[in-house]
Amino acid sequence: MAASKATEAMIGTLIEKVFSALLTQAQYALDFKDQLEAMKTKLELMTAFISCTDKQKTWGKIIYEADDIMTDCQIRDEYRKDGFCHRFSLRDLFFIYQTGKDLKHINSRIEKMESSLGVYGRAEQPIIQQGPNNSSYQIFKYSPEDREPSEIIGLEKDLEKIKGWILSSNEKLQQIGIVGMGGLGKTTIAQKIFNDGEMVAYFEKRIWVPVSQNFCEERVMRAMLKQLGEDESGIEESYLLHKIQQRLSDKTCLIVMDDVWRMNLDWWKNLYPTEKRYFAIITSRNETVVNSMGVDESRIDPPKILNEEESWSLPCKHAFLTSKGKCPNKEFEKKGREILKKCGGLPLAIKTIGGLLAPKVHSLSEWNKINDEFHVYLTTERENNSVVASLRLSYDELPTHLKQCLLCFSVYPDDFEISGEQMVHWWVGEGLIRGRDNRTATELGFDYLSELVSRCLVEVVHRRGYDGRVYSCKMHDLVRDMTIQIAKDEAFCSFDEQGRQKLTQDSRWFGFTSDMDPKSLKKSSRLRALILTSSTAVSFWNVKSLMSLRVLDFSYCKLDRMNVEDLLDKISSLKRLACLNLSGVAGNIELPSSIQKLRNLQILVLRRCTKLHPSITSLKKLIILDLGSCPLQYLPRGLEKLIYLQELSGFRVASQSNAQGCRLNGLLGLKQLRVLRMSINNETIDAEDCKEKHVPQMVDRLLPPPSLQELYLRRYRHKILPKWINPRHLSSLQYLCLEDGDIRIFEISSESDQDSVTTWVLEGLCSKFVPNLDLD
């Protein structure tokens, strides 16, 4: 079930959160250590069952409830650190009691679900996921023998041929390749051989390795050792290969390397000992990859497309169960063959169309309708061949982490231009993306968006020049139709027959338009993302009922000014909120002190804020603070407390005489700050004209955070850049943008020290409204 991959991604994110809490020994992890460890184990096993059940909606509820508890625990820890929540107070003791009770209840529900699904088999194949500090944890997958049998119609000859190669060979090492386009049945053939009774009896050991595009030797080797019955958790990476060879030295073995895109050939050649017989089956879309791994041309099997009879019999087995797979009506058969002929013999395309036909076996008119619609898709000037099948195929082949990201597009209206930044902020705010290694969650988000573009599922409207970052994008209407159906099946959203979103009690995401009633949201306590897509003025409602909300975005909406202040106070009660975008507010606003209640807030975007309350420095989980279009005189002191801040837009350099304003030197402690958008003008330096001679000397004495990768300098009214814009102070800088200034000479200051670097190569340089700039 392809759609379950989105639910699987949710489980992976929650496991990572639990694992991180246990690893870093957060206070709440110590308070609930036994229950959290039990949850982590059960969640790891849960991934094994997801692909074998149609109860994704039930799993989703459990996952979301567990995530709410984890978030509440993190918020409580933040209050404790600031002295607002004292340990052993009556309120704290009640929290511990209630949370412990809730965690036990969730673990009990997971256990009952697993017990009811135990008939599907056992989970034994782990996938290694990276956790914090280069640590790792396991997510279990079902091994092929535990999966529901796949159809092999039209693939019987391939199966017998490969079995013959294996059983008739006398060679100690035999390698076989199964090569062909996506959806042709390569993995299905490999699974059938792997589970075949003769193969089970023939080999002493069998190992199934899902390789995929993100090949990692360590992950693969640890998965192999686990299947060989070895506890690999304490084994160093350099010793893994030797341990595998040791385990296989006296055993006959069948190894399936599924979906290989690339391979470390040295590692592959050293994998097998020579004492016993080994067989390797390699599935790939690329014959060159298989050849490079040592497979002889004579041992490569390319599955063929299905002929007309095979194409017809494949969906018949499911559509006509009562008549044992035989169509009892000639009219249905004639129409069905006509429809399936358009699929071109591709098994996955046939299954997709067959899935549309099967529920309508009692209505020839419905089959005629499907045929007509499919014909329109294939013959319209906008489309290529087998568009429905190819789109679904593209979705099915997405990596797990991209599936849920793609489904978020379903809440936007047809042909709506979507801000790339807004979409990435949603993904980060809801926890669909977490930073990894040296990449921030935002950077990974833009990578994910670019990958969706490269797979032709999202269309670019505007890009950034130097690196191609997507500024805005759209989704083709047919792709949107697909995401709507899948998001509906996964219970993220609900839609009517015209593809318009409707709100239900179980809705998790909602795109609000001008023709909707705000009062309807009062019944949606499980809503996690609310995106206002209307450009007309909206009078809003009491948001206090949306207690599970993680993302609240007003960027496209002209919010009624009269309700803004009241709304801000109500927003402050949404303690789980992680992303707040108020850039659509029609009038000027002042951010109240109650904002400090949003201890889970990670992204805050404002456009017409005239004053920030100093309590904003209490929001210590902030990673993005965007004040780019706010008419602020200065930012409050204490921003250095926001130690996780990665992007700061709209920074105003405060004058020396302003005791309340934050200075650039005050940002030096922000070691994770990568993007800084700042303005230097007369209001932010002092009350005098910014062109006075003493101002450049003042600016030259400023010190920026050394970790910056992007710097945007706006409204700088002097001919030469500040002296600190040089390789020594900004060694990590990749992109420099100069906007609305009087700079004439682009000259990088050279340091006097002999060891200083005097050359500097920027990946991107942008100038906007700088008419006097000379780059020669």
PDB file of C-alpha atoms in Angstrom, residues 175 177 290-291 294-300:
ATOM      1  CA  GLN A 175      25.459 -13.047  -9.937  1.00  0.00           C
ATOM      2  CA  GLY A 177      20.665  -9.092 -12.769  1.00  0.00           C
ATOM      3  CA  VAL A 290      24.561  -4.245 -12.949  1.00  0.00           C
ATOM      4  CA  ASN A 291      27.385  -4.876 -15.423  1.00  0.00           C
ATOM      5  CA  GLY A 294      30.230  -8.184 -12.324  1.00  0.00           C
ATOM      6  CA  VAL A 295      27.001  -9.590 -13.783  1.00  0.00           C
ATOM      7  CA  ASP A 296      27.563 -11.303 -17.132  1.00  0.00           C
ATOM      8  CA  GLU A 297      25.359 -10.228 -20.050  1.00  0.00           C
ATOM      9  CA  SER A 298      24.024 -13.780 -20.309  1.00  0.00           C
ATOM     10  CA  ARG A 299      22.743 -13.610 -16.735  1.00  0.00           C
ATOM     11  CA  ILE A 300      20.664 -10.427 -17.061  1.00  0.00           C
TER      12      ILE A 300
END
